[in-house]
């Protein structure tokens, strides 16, 4: 198996005549926090939608742990070990927090219809384990005391944390985070930075889209910069920070007077 | 059989047993549509599934003289198989488009039954033996409620709920959305079919007009009126809609007017149905909080 968790090669995507991504290639190594940045409308969320199977690329290939993800349904990709959170939070609002996270355990509950109907010992044990694991994850994001609250009643920051716990419940090998610190205060950002590092220590790969430069530069090992659907720079935070093309994309061109 | 009961109960039973049976059958139907509603599908095929169950079971009884138990089972399996076949294409639709497609399917079933020789055409089937007894309905209703209650609390129930709330998020949690939608649709067809088979064996007579558009809407109304957030709601709605016309009998010509007015009022003031645990709990808590 290659050391790269995720390989995106020559990926293009167009919606009719609108070209969103051109020839995008980069590799997310295992045990790494990888950032994807770029101005609004650069195509970052489209990259996530391609990786998770919500969209199919027009060209190119996407490999996860050496196997192609092309043509797989989104739930199959999740089962292979890719989980994500959303830019516009998508929790299950009418369910309580524990149930939300337990939905993430779905694929790990192996009982069949008979076990369910007859309430067998194996069924009860599986449900109990799922419940314990869900509670453990809620504790980890600091929401265990609200486990039986409706998700709809959570604050914005707490909803992000819940989504985080729910994504981790699928036991991913790669976690995609779409703007994880949007709407968080500086204290919460610091906590989240620690948590994301923790995730890496636990052996997960993390791949995030983020606008908060200080956060991205602080937490990521490598960064790719997307502008108008093209990768214009890739490397360590320092390399990216000093790349003239990146500075131009973000700050505009200096007039040659 | 009812000898040991007081005489007035025997009188009551001989007059109203059909009505009580109907409450049970309608409760099964309301639960069958609750299944699809619980994963966010507005399917109106349940009257047709009921019809398929009724005709298949009645024909098996009349022509092949199968035992009542196997006839009931066949009455459930036949519409479930049909649901499995039409489910794959139809469940790609959502919202009102699914409602329209399933209504169209219902019409296809009704018109087919109307024109076939074996189903007796517009005259329907006559002289179906009276095999259904009270305990049959009670037992099957209890089994259904138990099964659905277990389903709700398992990963299947959580998957249904997740699909209803956010299909994309459910997919990305590893839920095979298409498979679970099909499961709800097929199980709903099975329960509706059994209800149809039970019904056919106590009404003596069935005809295509009992399984048309109005019946499809009636079944939906029962579930929505009672409330779809739990299993009690659909059964309550079925009981009310079955008993109300009888209770209002003294109003003669105004009966359907008052019946309709009650429905409109419930929908206006209780949009989530009569039985909504969360609202009832909040209401109780509010009263508890008041000083005596």
Short mmCIF file of C-alpha atoms in Angstrom, two decimals, chain B residues 8-238:
data_model
loop_
_atom_site.label_atom_id
_atom_site.label_comp_id
_atom_site.label_asym_id
_atom_site.label_seq_id
_atom_site.Cartn_x
_atom_site.Cartn_y
_atom_site.Cartn_z
CA UNK B 8 -76.01 -6.74 26.51
CA UNK B 9 -72.41 -7.31 25.44
CA UNK B 10 -73.51 -10.09 23.08
CA UNK B 11 -76.02 -7.68 21.57
CA UNK B 12 -73.36 -5.04 21.25
CA UNK B 13 -70.95 -7.49 19.64
CA UNK B 14 -73.41 -8.82 17.10
CA UNK B 15 -74.24 -5.27 16.05
CA UNK B 16 -70.80 -3.72 16.15
CA UNK B 17 -68.28 -6.52 15.58
CA UNK B 18 -67.79 -5.42 11.96
CA UNK B 19 -67.05 -1.92 13.16
CA UNK B 20 -64.51 -3.15 15.72
CA UNK B 21 -62.90 -5.34 13.04
CA UNK B 22 -62.69 -2.31 10.77
CA UNK B 23 -60.91 -0.30 13.45
CA UNK B 24 -58.26 -3.03 13.66
CA UNK B 25 -57.83 -3.32 9.89
CA UNK B 26 -57.65 0.46 9.49
CA UNK B 27 -55.07 0.63 12.29
CA UNK B 28 -52.92 -1.87 10.32
CA UNK B 29 -53.30 0.25 7.19
CA UNK B 30 -52.39 3.45 8.99
CA UNK B 31 -49.29 1.71 10.40
CA UNK B 32 -48.37 0.49 6.92
CA UNK B 33 -48.29 4.06 5.58
CA UNK B 34 -46.51 5.25 8.73
CA UNK B 35 -43.54 3.11 7.65
CA UNK B 36 -42.99 5.01 4.42
CA UNK B 37 -43.80 8.36 6.05
CA UNK B 38 -41.21 7.65 8.74
CA UNK B 39 -38.46 7.77 6.15
CA UNK B 40 -39.89 10.80 4.44
CA UNK B 41 -41.66 9.07 1.56
CA UNK B 42 -45.14 10.23 0.57
CA UNK B 43 -46.34 6.99 -1.00
CA UNK B 44 -50.04 6.52 -1.74
CA UNK B 45 -49.84 2.94 -2.98
CA UNK B 46 -51.17 1.37 0.22
CA UNK B 47 -54.82 1.11 -0.88
CA UNK B 48 -53.65 -0.76 -3.97
CA UNK B 49 -51.41 -3.03 -1.86
CA UNK B 50 -54.43 -3.71 0.35
CA UNK B 51 -56.46 -4.56 -2.76
CA UNK B 52 -53.81 -6.94 -4.06
CA UNK B 53 -53.73 -8.67 -0.67
CA UNK B 54 -57.52 -8.87 -0.54
CA UNK B 55 -57.93 -10.30 -4.05
CA UNK B 56 -55.02 -12.74 -3.88
CA UNK B 57 -56.19 -14.13 -0.54
CA UNK B 58 -59.87 -14.29 -1.53
CA UNK B 59 -59.06 -16.08 -4.80
CA UNK B 60 -56.84 -18.58 -3.01
CA UNK B 61 -59.62 -19.28 -0.52
CA UNK B 62 -62.36 -19.56 -3.15
CA UNK B 63 -60.54 -21.55 -5.84
CA UNK B 64 -57.76 -23.48 -4.10
CA UNK B 65 -59.26 -23.68 -0.59
CA UNK B 66 -55.94 -22.96 1.10
CA UNK B 67 -55.99 -22.72 4.89
CA UNK B 68 -56.65 -19.29 6.35
CA UNK B 69 -53.12 -18.91 7.76
CA UNK B 70 -51.39 -19.52 4.41
CA UNK B 71 -53.95 -17.33 2.67
CA UNK B 72 -53.10 -14.46 5.02
CA UNK B 73 -49.39 -14.94 4.43
CA UNK B 74 -49.87 -15.01 0.66
CA UNK B 75 -52.01 -11.89 0.94
CA UNK B 76 -49.04 -10.14 2.53
CA UNK B 77 -46.34 -11.55 0.26
CA UNK B 78 -48.07 -10.78 -3.05
CA UNK B 79 -48.12 -6.96 -2.63
CA UNK B 80 -44.65 -7.07 -1.05
CA UNK B 81 -43.30 -8.69 -4.22
CA UNK B 82 -45.09 -6.09 -6.34
CA UNK B 83 -43.61 -3.34 -4.14
CA UNK B 84 -40.16 -4.85 -4.61
CA UNK B 85 -40.56 -4.75 -8.40
CA UNK B 86 -41.98 -1.25 -8.75
CA UNK B 87 -39.93 0.15 -5.85
CA UNK B 88 -36.60 0.46 -7.65
CA UNK B 89 -37.87 2.83 -10.37
CA UNK B 90 -40.59 4.61 -8.36
CA UNK B 91 -38.53 5.40 -5.26
CA UNK B 92 -36.12 7.48 -7.31
CA UNK B 93 -38.85 10.11 -7.15
CA UNK B 94 -39.49 12.24 -4.11
CA UNK B 95 -42.17 14.49 -2.67
CA UNK B 96 -45.33 15.01 -4.72
CA UNK B 97 -43.81 13.22 -7.71
CA UNK B 98 -43.65 10.02 -5.71
CA UNK B 99 -47.23 10.61 -4.55
CA UNK B 100 -48.36 11.00 -8.16
CA UNK B 101 -46.49 7.91 -9.37
CA UNK B 102 -47.87 5.74 -6.55
CA UNK B 103 -51.41 7.06 -7.17
CA UNK B 104 -51.01 6.15 -10.84
CA UNK B 105 -49.88 2.68 -9.78
CA UNK B 106 -53.03 2.44 -7.66
CA UNK B 107 -55.17 3.29 -10.67
CA UNK B 108 -53.38 0.65 -12.76
CA UNK B 109 -54.16 -1.96 -10.10
CA UNK B 110 -57.80 -0.86 -9.80
CA UNK B 111 -58.40 -0.85 -13.55
CA UNK B 112 -56.67 -4.21 -13.96
CA UNK B 113 -58.89 -5.76 -11.30
CA UNK B 114 -61.92 -4.10 -12.89
CA UNK B 115 -61.23 -5.74 -16.25
CA UNK B 116 -60.00 -9.19 -15.36
CA UNK B 117 -62.29 -12.21 -15.62
CA UNK B 118 -60.96 -14.00 -12.56
CA UNK B 119 -61.51 -11.03 -10.22
CA UNK B 120 -65.16 -10.77 -11.17
CA UNK B 121 -64.72 -7.40 -12.87
CA UNK B 122 -66.85 -4.53 -11.56
CA UNK B 123 -69.07 -6.96 -9.62
CA UNK B 124 -66.14 -8.03 -7.48
CA UNK B 125 -65.90 -11.29 -5.59
CA UNK B 126 -68.89 -12.61 -3.71
CA UNK B 127 -69.30 -15.24 -1.04
CA UNK B 128 -65.84 -15.12 0.51
CA UNK B 129 -66.03 -17.39 3.59
CA UNK B 130 -66.10 -15.53 6.92
CA UNK B 131 -62.83 -16.73 8.40
CA UNK B 132 -61.51 -13.67 10.23
CA UNK B 133 -62.09 -13.63 13.96
CA UNK B 134 -61.43 -10.87 16.46
CA UNK B 135 -58.35 -12.52 17.86
CA UNK B 136 -56.76 -12.85 14.41
CA UNK B 137 -56.87 -9.10 13.99
CA UNK B 138 -55.80 -8.43 17.57
CA UNK B 139 -52.84 -10.83 17.28
CA UNK B 140 -51.61 -9.49 13.94
CA UNK B 141 -52.01 -5.90 15.09
CA UNK B 142 -50.06 -6.68 18.26
CA UNK B 143 -47.30 -8.40 16.25
CA UNK B 144 -47.10 -5.46 13.87
CA UNK B 145 -46.91 -2.91 16.68
CA UNK B 146 -44.26 -4.97 18.45
CA UNK B 147 -42.21 -5.41 15.27
CA UNK B 148 -42.40 -1.74 14.35
CA UNK B 149 -41.56 -0.66 17.89
CA UNK B 150 -38.43 -2.84 17.81
CA UNK B 151 -37.58 -1.52 14.36
CA UNK B 152 -37.85 2.09 15.51
CA UNK B 153 -35.36 1.63 18.31
CA UNK B 154 -32.77 -0.14 16.14
CA UNK B 155 -30.32 1.02 13.52
CA UNK B 156 -33.10 0.65 10.95
CA UNK B 157 -35.31 3.16 12.75
CA UNK B 158 -32.41 5.55 13.14
CA UNK B 159 -31.60 5.16 9.43
CA UNK B 160 -35.25 5.92 8.50
CA UNK B 161 -35.24 9.03 10.67
CA UNK B 162 -31.88 10.16 9.29
CA UNK B 163 -33.14 9.70 5.71
CA UNK B 164 -36.26 11.72 6.51
CA UNK B 165 -34.23 14.58 7.95
CA UNK B 166 -31.30 14.79 5.55
CA UNK B 167 -30.75 12.24 2.82
CA UNK B 168 -27.27 13.45 1.88
CA UNK B 169 -26.03 13.41 5.47
CA UNK B 170 -27.52 9.91 5.91
CA UNK B 171 -25.66 8.64 2.84
CA UNK B 172 -22.40 10.05 4.14
CA UNK B 173 -22.95 8.31 7.47
CA UNK B 174 -22.78 5.04 5.55
CA UNK B 175 -26.54 4.45 5.27
CA UNK B 176 -27.59 2.73 2.05
CA UNK B 177 -30.50 5.13 1.51
CA UNK B 178 -32.04 3.40 -1.52
CA UNK B 179 -32.09 0.03 0.22
CA UNK B 180 -33.78 1.38 3.34
CA UNK B 181 -36.40 3.25 1.32
CA UNK B 182 -37.15 0.02 -0.52
CA UNK B 183 -37.37 -1.83 2.80
CA UNK B 184 -39.94 0.65 4.14
CA UNK B 185 -41.94 0.44 0.92
CA UNK B 186 -41.95 -3.38 0.80
CA UNK B 187 -42.74 -3.83 4.50
CA UNK B 188 -45.55 -1.28 4.17
CA UNK B 189 -46.91 -3.29 1.23
CA UNK B 190 -46.74 -6.49 3.27
CA UNK B 191 -48.69 -5.04 6.19
CA UNK B 192 -51.28 -3.41 3.93
CA UNK B 193 -51.70 -6.72 2.09
CA UNK B 194 -52.37 -8.61 5.33
CA UNK B 195 -54.89 -5.94 6.31
CA UNK B 196 -56.59 -6.47 2.95
CA UNK B 197 -56.67 -10.25 3.40
CA UNK B 198 -58.18 -9.91 6.89
CA UNK B 199 -60.74 -7.45 5.57
CA UNK B 200 -61.78 -9.66 2.66
CA UNK B 201 -62.52 -12.55 5.03
CA UNK B 202 -65.02 -10.71 7.19
CA UNK B 203 -66.86 -8.52 4.68
CA UNK B 204 -68.03 -11.45 2.55
CA UNK B 205 -67.67 -9.32 -0.57
CA UNK B 206 -64.93 -7.20 -2.19
CA UNK B 207 -64.98 -4.98 -5.27
CA UNK B 208 -62.45 -2.73 -7.07
CA UNK B 209 -64.12 0.44 -5.80
CA UNK B 210 -62.87 -0.22 -2.26
CA UNK B 211 -59.23 0.20 -3.27
CA UNK B 212 -59.24 3.42 -5.27
CA UNK B 213 -58.04 6.98 -4.90
CA UNK B 214 -60.34 7.93 -1.99
CA UNK B 215 -59.19 4.95 0.05
CA UNK B 216 -55.55 5.82 -0.57
CA UNK B 217 -56.20 9.32 0.73
CA UNK B 218 -58.25 7.97 3.67
CA UNK B 219 -55.31 5.82 4.79
CA UNK B 220 -52.98 8.81 4.62
CA UNK B 221 -55.49 10.95 6.52
CA UNK B 222 -55.66 8.42 9.35
CA UNK B 223 -51.90 8.50 9.87
CA UNK B 224 -51.56 12.26 9.51
CA UNK B 225 -54.58 13.02 11.71
CA UNK B 226 -53.32 10.78 14.50
CA UNK B 227 -49.73 11.98 14.19
CA UNK B 228 -46.75 10.26 12.62
CA UNK B 229 -44.15 10.85 15.32
CA UNK B 230 -44.95 7.50 16.94
CA UNK B 231 -46.95 4.30 16.56
CA UNK B 232 -49.87 5.42 18.73
CA UNK B 233 -50.80 8.28 16.40
CA UNK B 234 -51.71 6.23 13.29
CA UNK B 235 -53.79 3.79 15.38
CA UNK B 236 -55.58 6.65 17.11
CA UNK B 237 -56.25 8.35 13.78
CA UNK B 238 -57.58 5.09 12.32
#
